[in-house]
Short mmCIF file of C-alpha atoms and ligand atoms in Angstrom, two decimals:
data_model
loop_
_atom_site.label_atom_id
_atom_site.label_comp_id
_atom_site.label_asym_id
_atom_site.label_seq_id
_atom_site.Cartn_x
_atom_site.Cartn_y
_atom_site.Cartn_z
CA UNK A 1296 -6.26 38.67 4.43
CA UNK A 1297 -4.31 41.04 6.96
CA UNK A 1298 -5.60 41.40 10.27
CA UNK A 1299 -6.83 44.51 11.43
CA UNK A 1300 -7.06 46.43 14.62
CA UNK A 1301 -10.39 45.28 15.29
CA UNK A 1302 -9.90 42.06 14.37
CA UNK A 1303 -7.11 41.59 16.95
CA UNK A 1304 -9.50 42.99 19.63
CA UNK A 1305 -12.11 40.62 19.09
CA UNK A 1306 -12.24 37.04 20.30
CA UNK A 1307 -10.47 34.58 18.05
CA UNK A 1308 -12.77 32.67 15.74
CA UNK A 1309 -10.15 29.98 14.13
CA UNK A 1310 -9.67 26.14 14.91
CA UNK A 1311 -7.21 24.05 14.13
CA UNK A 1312 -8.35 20.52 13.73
CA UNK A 1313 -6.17 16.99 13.37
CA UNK A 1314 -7.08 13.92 12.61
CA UNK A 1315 -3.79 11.83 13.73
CA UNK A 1316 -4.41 8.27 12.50
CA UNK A 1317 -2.12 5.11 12.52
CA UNK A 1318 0.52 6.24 9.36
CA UNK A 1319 -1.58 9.60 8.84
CA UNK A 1320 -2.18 13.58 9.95
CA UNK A 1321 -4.63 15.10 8.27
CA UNK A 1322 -5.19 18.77 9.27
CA UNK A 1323 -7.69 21.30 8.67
CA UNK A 1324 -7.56 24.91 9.88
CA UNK A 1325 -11.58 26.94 9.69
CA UNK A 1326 -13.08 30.22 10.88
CA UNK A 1327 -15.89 29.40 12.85
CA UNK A 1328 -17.14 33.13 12.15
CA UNK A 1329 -17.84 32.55 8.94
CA UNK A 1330 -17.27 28.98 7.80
CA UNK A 1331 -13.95 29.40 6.16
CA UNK A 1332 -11.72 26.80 5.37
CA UNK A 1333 -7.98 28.69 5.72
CA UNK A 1334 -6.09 25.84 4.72
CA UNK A 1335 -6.15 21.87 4.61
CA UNK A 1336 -3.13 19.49 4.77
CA UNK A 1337 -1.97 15.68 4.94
CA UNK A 1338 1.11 13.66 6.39
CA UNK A 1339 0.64 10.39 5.09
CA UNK A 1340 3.03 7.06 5.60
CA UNK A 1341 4.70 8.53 8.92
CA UNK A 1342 7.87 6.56 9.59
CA UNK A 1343 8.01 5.07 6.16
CA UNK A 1344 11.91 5.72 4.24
CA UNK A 1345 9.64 9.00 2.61
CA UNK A 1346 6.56 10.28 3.56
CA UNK A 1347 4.01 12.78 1.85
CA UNK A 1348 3.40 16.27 2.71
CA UNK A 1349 0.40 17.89 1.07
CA UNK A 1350 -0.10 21.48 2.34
CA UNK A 1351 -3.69 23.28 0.50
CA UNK A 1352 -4.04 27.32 1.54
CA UNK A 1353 -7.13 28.82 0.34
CA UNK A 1354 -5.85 31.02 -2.58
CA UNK A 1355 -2.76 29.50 -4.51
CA UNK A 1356 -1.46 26.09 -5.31
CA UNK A 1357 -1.32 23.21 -3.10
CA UNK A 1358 2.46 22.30 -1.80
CA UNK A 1359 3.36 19.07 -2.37
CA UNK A 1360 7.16 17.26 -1.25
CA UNK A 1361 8.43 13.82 -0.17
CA UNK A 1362 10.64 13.72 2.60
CA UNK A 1363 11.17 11.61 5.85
CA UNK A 1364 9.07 12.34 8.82
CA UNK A 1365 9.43 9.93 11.61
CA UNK A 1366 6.70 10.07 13.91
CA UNK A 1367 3.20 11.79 14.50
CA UNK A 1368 5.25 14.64 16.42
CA UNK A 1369 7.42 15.33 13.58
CA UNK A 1370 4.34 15.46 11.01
CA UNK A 1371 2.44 17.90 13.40
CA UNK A 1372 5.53 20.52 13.48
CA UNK A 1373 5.42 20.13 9.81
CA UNK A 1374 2.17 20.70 9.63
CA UNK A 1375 2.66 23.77 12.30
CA UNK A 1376 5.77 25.52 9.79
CA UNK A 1377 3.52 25.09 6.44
CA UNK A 1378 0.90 26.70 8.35
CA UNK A 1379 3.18 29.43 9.52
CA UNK A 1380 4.47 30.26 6.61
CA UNK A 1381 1.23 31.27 5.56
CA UNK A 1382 0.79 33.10 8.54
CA UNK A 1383 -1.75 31.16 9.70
CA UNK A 1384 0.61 29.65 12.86
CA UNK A 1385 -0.07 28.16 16.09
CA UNK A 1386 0.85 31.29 17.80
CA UNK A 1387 -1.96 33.23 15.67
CA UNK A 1388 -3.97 35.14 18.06
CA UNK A 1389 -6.87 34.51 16.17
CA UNK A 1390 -6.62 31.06 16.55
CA UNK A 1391 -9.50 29.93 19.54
CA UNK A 1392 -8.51 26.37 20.28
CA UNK A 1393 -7.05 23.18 18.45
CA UNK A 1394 -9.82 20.02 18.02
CA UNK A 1395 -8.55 16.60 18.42
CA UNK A 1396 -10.36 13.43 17.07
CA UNK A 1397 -9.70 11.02 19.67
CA UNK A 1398 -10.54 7.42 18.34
CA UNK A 1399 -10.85 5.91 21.98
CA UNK A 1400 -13.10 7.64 24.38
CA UNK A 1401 -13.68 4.51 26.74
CA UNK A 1402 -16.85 5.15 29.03
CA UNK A 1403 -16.06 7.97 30.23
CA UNK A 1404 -16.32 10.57 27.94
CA UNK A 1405 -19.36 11.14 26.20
CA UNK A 1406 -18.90 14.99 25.55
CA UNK A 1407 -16.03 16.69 23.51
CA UNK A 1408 -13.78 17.65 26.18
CA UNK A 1409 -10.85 20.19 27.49
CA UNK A 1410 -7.46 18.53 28.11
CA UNK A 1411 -5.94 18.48 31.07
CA UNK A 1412 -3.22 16.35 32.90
CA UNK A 1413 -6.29 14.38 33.87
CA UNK A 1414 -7.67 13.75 30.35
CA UNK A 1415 -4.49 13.28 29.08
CA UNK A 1416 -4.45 10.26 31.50
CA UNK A 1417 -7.28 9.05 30.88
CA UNK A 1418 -6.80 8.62 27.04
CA UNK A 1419 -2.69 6.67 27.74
CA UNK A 1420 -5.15 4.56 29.88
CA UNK A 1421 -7.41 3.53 27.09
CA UNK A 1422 -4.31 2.89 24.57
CA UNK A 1423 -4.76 -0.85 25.15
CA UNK A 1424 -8.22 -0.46 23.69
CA UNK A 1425 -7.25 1.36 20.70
CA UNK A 1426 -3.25 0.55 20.07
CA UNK A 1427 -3.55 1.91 16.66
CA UNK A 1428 -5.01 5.30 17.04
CA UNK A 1429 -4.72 6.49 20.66
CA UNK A 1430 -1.33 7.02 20.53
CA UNK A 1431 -1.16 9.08 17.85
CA UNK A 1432 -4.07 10.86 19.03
CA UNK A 1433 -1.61 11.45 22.22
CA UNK A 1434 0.98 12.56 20.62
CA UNK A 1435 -0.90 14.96 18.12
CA UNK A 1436 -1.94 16.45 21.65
CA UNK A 1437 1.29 17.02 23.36
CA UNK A 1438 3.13 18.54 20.51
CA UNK A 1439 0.51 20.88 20.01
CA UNK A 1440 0.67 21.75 23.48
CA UNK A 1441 4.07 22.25 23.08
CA UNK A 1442 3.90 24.66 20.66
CA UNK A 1443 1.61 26.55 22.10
CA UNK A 1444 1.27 25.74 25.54
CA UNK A 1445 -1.91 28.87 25.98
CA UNK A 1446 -3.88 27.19 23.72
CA UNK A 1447 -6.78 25.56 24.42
CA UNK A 1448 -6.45 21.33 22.93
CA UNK A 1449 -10.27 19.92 22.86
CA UNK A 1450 -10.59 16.03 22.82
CA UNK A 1451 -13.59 15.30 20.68
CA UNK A 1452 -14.19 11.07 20.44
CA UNK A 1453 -15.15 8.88 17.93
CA UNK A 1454 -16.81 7.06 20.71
CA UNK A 1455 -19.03 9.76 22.59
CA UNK A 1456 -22.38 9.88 20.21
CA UNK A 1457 -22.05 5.56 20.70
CA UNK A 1458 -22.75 6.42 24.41
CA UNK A 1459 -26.00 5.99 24.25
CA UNK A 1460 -26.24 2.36 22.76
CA UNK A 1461 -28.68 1.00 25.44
CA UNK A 1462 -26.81 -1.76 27.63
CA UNK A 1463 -28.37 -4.58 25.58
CA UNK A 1464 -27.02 -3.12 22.74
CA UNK A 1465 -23.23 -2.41 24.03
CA UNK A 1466 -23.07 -5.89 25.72
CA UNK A 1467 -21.14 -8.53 24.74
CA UNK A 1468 -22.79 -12.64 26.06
CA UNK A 1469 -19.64 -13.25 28.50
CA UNK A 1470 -18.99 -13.91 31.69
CA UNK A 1471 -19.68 -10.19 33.00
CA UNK A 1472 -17.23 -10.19 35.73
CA UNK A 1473 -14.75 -11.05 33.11
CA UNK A 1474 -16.11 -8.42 30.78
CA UNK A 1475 -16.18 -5.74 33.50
CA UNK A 1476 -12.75 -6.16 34.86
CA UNK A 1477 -10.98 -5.74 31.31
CA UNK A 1478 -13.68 -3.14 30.38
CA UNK A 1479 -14.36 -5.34 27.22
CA UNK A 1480 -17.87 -3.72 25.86
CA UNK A 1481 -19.05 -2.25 22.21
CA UNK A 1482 -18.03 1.53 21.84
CA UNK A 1483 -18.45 1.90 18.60
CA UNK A 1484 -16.30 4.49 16.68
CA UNK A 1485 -16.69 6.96 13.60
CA UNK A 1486 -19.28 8.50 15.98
CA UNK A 1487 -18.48 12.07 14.72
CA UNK A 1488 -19.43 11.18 11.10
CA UNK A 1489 -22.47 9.30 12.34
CA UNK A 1490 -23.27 12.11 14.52
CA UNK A 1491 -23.05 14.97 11.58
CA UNK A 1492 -24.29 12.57 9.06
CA UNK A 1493 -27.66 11.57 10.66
CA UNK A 1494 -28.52 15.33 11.51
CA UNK A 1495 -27.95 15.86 7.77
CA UNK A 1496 -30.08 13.58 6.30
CA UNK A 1497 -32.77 14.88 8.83
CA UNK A 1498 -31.53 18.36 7.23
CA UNK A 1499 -32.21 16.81 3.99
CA UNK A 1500 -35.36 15.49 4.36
CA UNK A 1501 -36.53 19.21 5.90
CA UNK A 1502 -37.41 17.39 9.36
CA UNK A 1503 -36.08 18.00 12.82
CA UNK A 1504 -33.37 15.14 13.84
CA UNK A 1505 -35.64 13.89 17.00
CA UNK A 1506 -38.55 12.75 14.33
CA UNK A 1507 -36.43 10.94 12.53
CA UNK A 1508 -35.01 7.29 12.22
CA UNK A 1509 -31.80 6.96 10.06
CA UNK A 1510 -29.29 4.03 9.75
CA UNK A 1511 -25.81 5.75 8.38
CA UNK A 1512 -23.36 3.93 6.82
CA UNK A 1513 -19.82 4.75 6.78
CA UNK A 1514 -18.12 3.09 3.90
CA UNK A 1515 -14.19 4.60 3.78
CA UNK A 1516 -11.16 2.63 4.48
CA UNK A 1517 -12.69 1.54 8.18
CA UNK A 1518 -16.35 1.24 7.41
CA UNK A 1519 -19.18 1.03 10.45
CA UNK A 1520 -23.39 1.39 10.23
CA UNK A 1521 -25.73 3.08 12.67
CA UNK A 1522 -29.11 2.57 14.22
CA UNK A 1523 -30.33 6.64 15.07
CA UNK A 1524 -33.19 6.80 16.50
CA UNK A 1525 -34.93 10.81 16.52
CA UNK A 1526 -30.61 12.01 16.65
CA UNK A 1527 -29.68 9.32 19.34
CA UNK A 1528 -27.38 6.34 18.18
CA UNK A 1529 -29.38 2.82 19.63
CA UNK A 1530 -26.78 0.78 17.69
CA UNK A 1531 -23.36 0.45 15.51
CA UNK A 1532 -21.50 -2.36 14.29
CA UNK A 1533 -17.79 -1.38 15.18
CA UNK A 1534 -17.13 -3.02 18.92
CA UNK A 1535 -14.38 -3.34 21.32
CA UNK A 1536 -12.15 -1.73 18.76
CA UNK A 1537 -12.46 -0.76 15.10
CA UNK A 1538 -12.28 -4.32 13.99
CA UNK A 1539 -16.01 -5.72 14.59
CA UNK A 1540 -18.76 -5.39 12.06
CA UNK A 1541 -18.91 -4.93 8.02
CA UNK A 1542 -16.13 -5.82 5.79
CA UNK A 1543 -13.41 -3.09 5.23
CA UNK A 1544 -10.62 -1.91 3.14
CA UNK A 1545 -8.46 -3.90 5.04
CA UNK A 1546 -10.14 -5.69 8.40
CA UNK A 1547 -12.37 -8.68 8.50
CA UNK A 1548 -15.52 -7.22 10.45
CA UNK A 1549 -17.31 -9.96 11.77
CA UNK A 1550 -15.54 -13.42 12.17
CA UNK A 1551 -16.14 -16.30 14.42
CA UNK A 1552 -14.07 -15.62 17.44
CA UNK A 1553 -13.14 -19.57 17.56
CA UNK A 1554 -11.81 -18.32 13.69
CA UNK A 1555 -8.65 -16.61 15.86
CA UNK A 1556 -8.72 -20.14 18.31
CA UNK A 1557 -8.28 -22.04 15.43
CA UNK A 1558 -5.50 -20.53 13.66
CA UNK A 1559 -3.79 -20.15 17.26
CA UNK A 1560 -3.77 -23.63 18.13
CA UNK A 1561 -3.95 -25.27 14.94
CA UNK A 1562 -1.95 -22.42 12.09
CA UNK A 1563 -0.02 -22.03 15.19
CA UNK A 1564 -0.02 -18.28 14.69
CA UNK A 1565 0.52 -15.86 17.52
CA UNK A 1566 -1.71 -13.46 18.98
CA UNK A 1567 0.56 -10.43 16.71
CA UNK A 1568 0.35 -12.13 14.11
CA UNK A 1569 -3.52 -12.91 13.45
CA UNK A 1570 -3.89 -8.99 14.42
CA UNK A 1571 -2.25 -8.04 12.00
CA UNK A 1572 -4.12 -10.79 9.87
CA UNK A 1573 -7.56 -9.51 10.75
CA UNK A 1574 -6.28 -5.54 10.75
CA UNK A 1575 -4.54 -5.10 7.82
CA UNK A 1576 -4.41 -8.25 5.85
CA UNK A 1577 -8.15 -8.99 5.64
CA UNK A 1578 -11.48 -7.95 4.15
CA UNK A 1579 -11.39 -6.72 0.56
CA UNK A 1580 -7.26 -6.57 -0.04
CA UNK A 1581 -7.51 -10.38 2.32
CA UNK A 1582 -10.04 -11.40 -0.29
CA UNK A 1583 -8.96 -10.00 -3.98
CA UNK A 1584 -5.57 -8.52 -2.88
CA UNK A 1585 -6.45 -4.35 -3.73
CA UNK A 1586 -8.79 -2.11 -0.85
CA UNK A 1587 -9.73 0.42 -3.64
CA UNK A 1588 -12.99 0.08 -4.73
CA UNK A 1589 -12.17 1.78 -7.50
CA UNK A 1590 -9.67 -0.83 -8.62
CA UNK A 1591 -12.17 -3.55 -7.83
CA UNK A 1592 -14.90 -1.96 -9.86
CA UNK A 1593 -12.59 -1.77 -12.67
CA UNK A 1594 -11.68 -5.65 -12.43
CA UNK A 1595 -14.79 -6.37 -12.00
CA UNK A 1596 -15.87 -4.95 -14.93
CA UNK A 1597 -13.03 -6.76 -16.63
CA UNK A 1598 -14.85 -10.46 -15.33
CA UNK A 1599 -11.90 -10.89 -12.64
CA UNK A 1600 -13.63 -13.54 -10.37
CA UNK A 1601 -11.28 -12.74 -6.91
CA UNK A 1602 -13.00 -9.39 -7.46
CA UNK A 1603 -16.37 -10.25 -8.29
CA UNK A 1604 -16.21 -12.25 -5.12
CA UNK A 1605 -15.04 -9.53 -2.85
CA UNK A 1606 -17.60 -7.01 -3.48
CA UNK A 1607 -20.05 -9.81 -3.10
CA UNK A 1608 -19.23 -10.53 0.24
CA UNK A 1609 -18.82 -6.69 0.64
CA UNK A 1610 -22.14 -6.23 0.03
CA UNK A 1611 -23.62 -9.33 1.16
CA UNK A 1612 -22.77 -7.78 4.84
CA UNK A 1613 -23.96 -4.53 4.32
CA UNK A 1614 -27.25 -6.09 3.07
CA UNK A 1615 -27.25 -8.17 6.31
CA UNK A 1616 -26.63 -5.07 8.55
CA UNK A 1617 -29.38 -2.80 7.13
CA UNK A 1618 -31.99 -5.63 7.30
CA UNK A 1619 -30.64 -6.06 11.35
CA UNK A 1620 -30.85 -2.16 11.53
CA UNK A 1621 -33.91 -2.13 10.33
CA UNK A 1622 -35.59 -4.85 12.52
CA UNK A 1623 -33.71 -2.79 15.86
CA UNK A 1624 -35.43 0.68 14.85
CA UNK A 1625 -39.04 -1.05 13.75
CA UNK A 1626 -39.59 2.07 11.65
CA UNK A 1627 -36.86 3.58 9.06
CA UNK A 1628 -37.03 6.89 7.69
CA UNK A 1629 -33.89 7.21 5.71
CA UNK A 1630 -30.78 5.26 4.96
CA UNK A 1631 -27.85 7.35 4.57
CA UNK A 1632 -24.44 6.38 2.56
CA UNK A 1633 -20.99 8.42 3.62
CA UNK A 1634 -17.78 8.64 2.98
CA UNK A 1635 -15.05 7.83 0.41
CA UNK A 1636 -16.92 4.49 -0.83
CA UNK A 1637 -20.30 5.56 0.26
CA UNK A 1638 -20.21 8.83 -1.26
CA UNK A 1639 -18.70 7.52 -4.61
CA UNK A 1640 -19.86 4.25 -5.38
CA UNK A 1641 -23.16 3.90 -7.17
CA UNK A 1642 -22.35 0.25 -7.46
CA UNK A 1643 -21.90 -0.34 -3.66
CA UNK A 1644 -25.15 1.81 -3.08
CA UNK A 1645 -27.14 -0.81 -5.26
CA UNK A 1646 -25.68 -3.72 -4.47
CA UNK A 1647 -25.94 -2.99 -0.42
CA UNK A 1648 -29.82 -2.02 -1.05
CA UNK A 1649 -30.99 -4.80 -3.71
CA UNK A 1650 -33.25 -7.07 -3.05
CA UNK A 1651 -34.90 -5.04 -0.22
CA UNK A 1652 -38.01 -3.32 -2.08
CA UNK A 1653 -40.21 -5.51 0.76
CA UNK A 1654 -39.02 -3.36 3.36
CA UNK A 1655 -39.74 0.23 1.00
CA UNK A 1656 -35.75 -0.02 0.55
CA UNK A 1657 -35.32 1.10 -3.05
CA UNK A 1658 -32.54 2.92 -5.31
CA UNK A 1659 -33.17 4.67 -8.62
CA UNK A 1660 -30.84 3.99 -10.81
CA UNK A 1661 -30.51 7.32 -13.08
CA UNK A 1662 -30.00 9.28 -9.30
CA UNK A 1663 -27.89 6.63 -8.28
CA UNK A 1664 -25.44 7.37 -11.12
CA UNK A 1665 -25.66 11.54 -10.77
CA UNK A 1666 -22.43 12.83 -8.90
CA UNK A 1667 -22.67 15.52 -6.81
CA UNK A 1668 -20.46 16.80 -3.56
CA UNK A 1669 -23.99 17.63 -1.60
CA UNK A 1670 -26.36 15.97 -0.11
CA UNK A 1671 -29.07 14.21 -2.58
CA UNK A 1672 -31.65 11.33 -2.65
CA UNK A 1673 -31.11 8.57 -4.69
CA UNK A 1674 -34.04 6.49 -3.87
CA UNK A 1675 -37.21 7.13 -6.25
CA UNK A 1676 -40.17 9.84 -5.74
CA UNK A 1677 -42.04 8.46 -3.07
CA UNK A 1678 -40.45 5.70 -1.71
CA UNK A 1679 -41.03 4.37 1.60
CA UNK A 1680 -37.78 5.06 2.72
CA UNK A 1681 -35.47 7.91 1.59
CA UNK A 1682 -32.40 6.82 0.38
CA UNK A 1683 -29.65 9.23 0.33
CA UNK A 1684 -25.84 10.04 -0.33
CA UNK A 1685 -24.65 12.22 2.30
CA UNK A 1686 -20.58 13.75 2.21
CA UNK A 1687 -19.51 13.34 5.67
CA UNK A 1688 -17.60 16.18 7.15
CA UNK A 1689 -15.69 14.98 9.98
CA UNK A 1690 -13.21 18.18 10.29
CA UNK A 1691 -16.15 20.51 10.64
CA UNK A 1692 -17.96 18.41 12.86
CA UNK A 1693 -15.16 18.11 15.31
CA UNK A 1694 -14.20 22.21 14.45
CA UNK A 1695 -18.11 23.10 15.77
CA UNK A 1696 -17.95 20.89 18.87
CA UNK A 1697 -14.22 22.39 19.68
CA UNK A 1698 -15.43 26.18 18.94
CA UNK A 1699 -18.91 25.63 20.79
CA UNK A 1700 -17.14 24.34 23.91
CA UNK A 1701 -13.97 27.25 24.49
CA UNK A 1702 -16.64 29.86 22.89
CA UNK A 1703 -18.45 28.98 25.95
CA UNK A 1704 -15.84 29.46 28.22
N1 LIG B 2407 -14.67 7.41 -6.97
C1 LIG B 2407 -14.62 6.40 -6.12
N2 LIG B 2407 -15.26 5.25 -6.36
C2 LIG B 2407 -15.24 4.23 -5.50
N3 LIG B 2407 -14.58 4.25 -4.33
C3 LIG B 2407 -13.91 5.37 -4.03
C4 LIG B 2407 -13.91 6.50 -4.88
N4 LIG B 2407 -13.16 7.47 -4.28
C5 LIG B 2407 -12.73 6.95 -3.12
N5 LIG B 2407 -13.17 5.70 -2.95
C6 LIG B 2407 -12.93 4.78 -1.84
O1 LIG B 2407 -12.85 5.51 -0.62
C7 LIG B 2407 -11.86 4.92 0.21
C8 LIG B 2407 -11.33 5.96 1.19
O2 LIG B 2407 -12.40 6.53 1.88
P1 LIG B 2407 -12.17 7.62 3.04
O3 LIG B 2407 -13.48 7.95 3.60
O4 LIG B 2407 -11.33 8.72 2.50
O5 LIG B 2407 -11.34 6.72 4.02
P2 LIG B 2407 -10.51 6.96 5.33
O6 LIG B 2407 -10.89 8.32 5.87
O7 LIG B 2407 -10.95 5.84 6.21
O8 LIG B 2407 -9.07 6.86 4.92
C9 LIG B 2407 -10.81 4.41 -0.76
O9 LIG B 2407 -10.14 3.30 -0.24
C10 LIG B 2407 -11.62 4.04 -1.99
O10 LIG B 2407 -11.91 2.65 -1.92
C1 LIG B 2408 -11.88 4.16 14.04
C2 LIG B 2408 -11.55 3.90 12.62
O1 LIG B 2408 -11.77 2.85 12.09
O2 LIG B 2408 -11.04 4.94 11.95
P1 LIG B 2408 -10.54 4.96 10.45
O3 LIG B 2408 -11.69 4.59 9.59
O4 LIG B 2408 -10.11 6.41 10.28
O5 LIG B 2408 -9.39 3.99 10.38
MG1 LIG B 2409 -12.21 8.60 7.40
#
């Protein structure tokens, strides 16, 4: 599509959105206007000997090529020339602003914001609190500044819709000076899926959001649940950082803290070391050695036991967390299952909701089973509580909050 003279007078509808995580850039560019997704992309395994560049426009064949790129900077200007040569650049005059998921919000912001100098600070500040995904976040910021130093960059935080766990909630039981000082507190991340996802399900059941009571669970690579009660989030199981909560991909979730004592003093491992233990070397690949559920379905199916054990405990916790949910919201209206496991797994689904007919939980297994790419109920006609599979759309989430806020001037 050519742009006409009209087009050019009018204000520009288009935002560029990037998701910058720890080896990753995944990049989406929409029209607000009229929905339109322009073109998608993906740099994975930044600063690996080769990385992958995916490049999707909206007509024609996706661009695929292996070649180095060392850092999230690099991987955004490659991102920035792919889109170009489509004619879809940062310089586009149609383009209104770019969105940034920022993983670390900290306290202080609880609304998508503009950047600034000031905001800019503000999220190098919180780095400590998210070493992982901050500074990629950062750096996904500056370049695109960089390239287009006119353009409006909107922060939008995978913390902000936590914001409103009630103290009791975001609290950890330690000395509070202690606590305060080193700003150590739940914030609670994947807030923009939880956000969108909870409003859908409300969607879905053809009620308003503020009469309804959802837990969400996120089940991707990171994986966190939600307490929403009528659209406002009283709970979530991610904490300081990502690392708190159900079992994931690769993290632990919940552990004993005297677990990371132990192997201190008496594995005699350092403090880098049972990170990285905990981050990338736990939960499903710690306990059966692959993070796919796919793969562990398959050797499941196959009677592998390492496997068999994994998406026990899996499912054990998400069992745990939806019963704990339930007791903190006292009345349930729908339980909602997102992203990549979520969305795909009928196995998860049952095994995560079995054994809880008491509380009106209950699954169908012939809608279980049924794929589809929209939003559906799984649980049977009539159930006390709807159970649902709901895709997650992060990109557009964080494209609508961007748009709404520079649209607004
Ligand atoms: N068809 C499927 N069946 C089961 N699990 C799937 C399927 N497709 C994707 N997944 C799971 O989804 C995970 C990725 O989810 P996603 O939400 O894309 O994660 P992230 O955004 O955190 O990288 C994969 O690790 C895989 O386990
Ligand atoms: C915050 C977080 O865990 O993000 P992701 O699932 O993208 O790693
Ligand atoms: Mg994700």
């Amino acid at each position: 599509m050519t742009a006409t003279g009209s087009d050019r007078a009018s204000a520009p509808t288009r935002v560029l959105v990037l998701n910058s995580g720890s080896s990753s850039v995944k990049y989406q560019l929409l029209d607000m206007a009229d929905g339109a997704r322009l073109a998608t992309g993906l740099v994975e395994r930044i600063g690996e000997r080769s990385s992958l560049l995916r490049h999707t426009p909206a007509a024609g064949d996706a661009r695929t090529r292996e070649a180095p790129v060392a850092d999230h900077g690099a991987a955004l200007e490659a991102a920035a020339a792919e889109l170009a040569a489509d004619g879809l650049g940062l310089d586009s005059p149609r383009l209104a602003a770019v969105g940034h998921r920022v993983v670390h919000g900290g306290r202080r912001f609880t609304e998508p914001t503009r950047v600034d100098d000031d905001v800019l600070a503000e999220i190098e500040r919180l780095v400590p609190l998210a070493p992982l995904h901050n500074p990629a976040n950062l750096t996904g910021i500056r370049t695109a500044r960089a390239l287009n130093p006119r353009l409006p960059q909107v922060a939008v935080f995978d913390t902000a819709f936590h914001t409103t766990v009630p103290e009791h909630a975001a609290r950890y039981a330690i000395d509070v000076a202690t606590a305060d000082e080193h700003r150590v507190r739940r914030y609670g991340f994947h807030g923009t899926s939880h956000a969108y996802v909870s409003r859908r399900t409300a969607e879905l059941l053809g009620r308003d959001p503020s009469e309804v009571n959802v837990i969400v669970l996120h089940l991707g690579n990171g994986a966190s649940a939600s307490a929403v009660r009528g659209g406002v989030c009283v709970e979530t199981s991610m904490g300081l950082t990502p690392l708190e909560g159900l079992v994931m991909g690769t993290r632990s979730g919940d552990v004993d803290p005297a677990v990371i004592l132990h192997l201190s003093r008496v594995a005699g491992m350092s403090v880098d070391d049972i990170d990285t233990l905990l981050n990338k070397r736990s939960g499903l690949v710690g306990l059966c050695g692959d993070n796919d559920m796919r793969e562990i379905r398959r050797r499941v199916d196959e009677g592998d036991e390492a496997a068999a054990l994994a998406f026990d405990v899996y499912a054990h916790r998400l069992r745990k967390y939806v019963g704990a949910y339930y007791a903190v919201l006292g009345h349930v209206d729908a339980i909602a299952f997102t992203a990549g496991v979520g969305e795909n797994s009928a196995p998860v689904r049952e095994a995560a909701t079995a054994g809880l007919a008491g509380l009106g939980i209950e699954v169908d297994p012939v809608r279980n089973a049924a794929r589809a790419a929209v939003p559906r109920l799984i649980s049977p006609e009539g159930s006390r509580v709807a159970v649902a599979v709901v895709p997650t759309d992060e990109e557009l989430e964080i494209a609508r909050q961007t748009f709404a806020l520079v649209d607004e001037g």
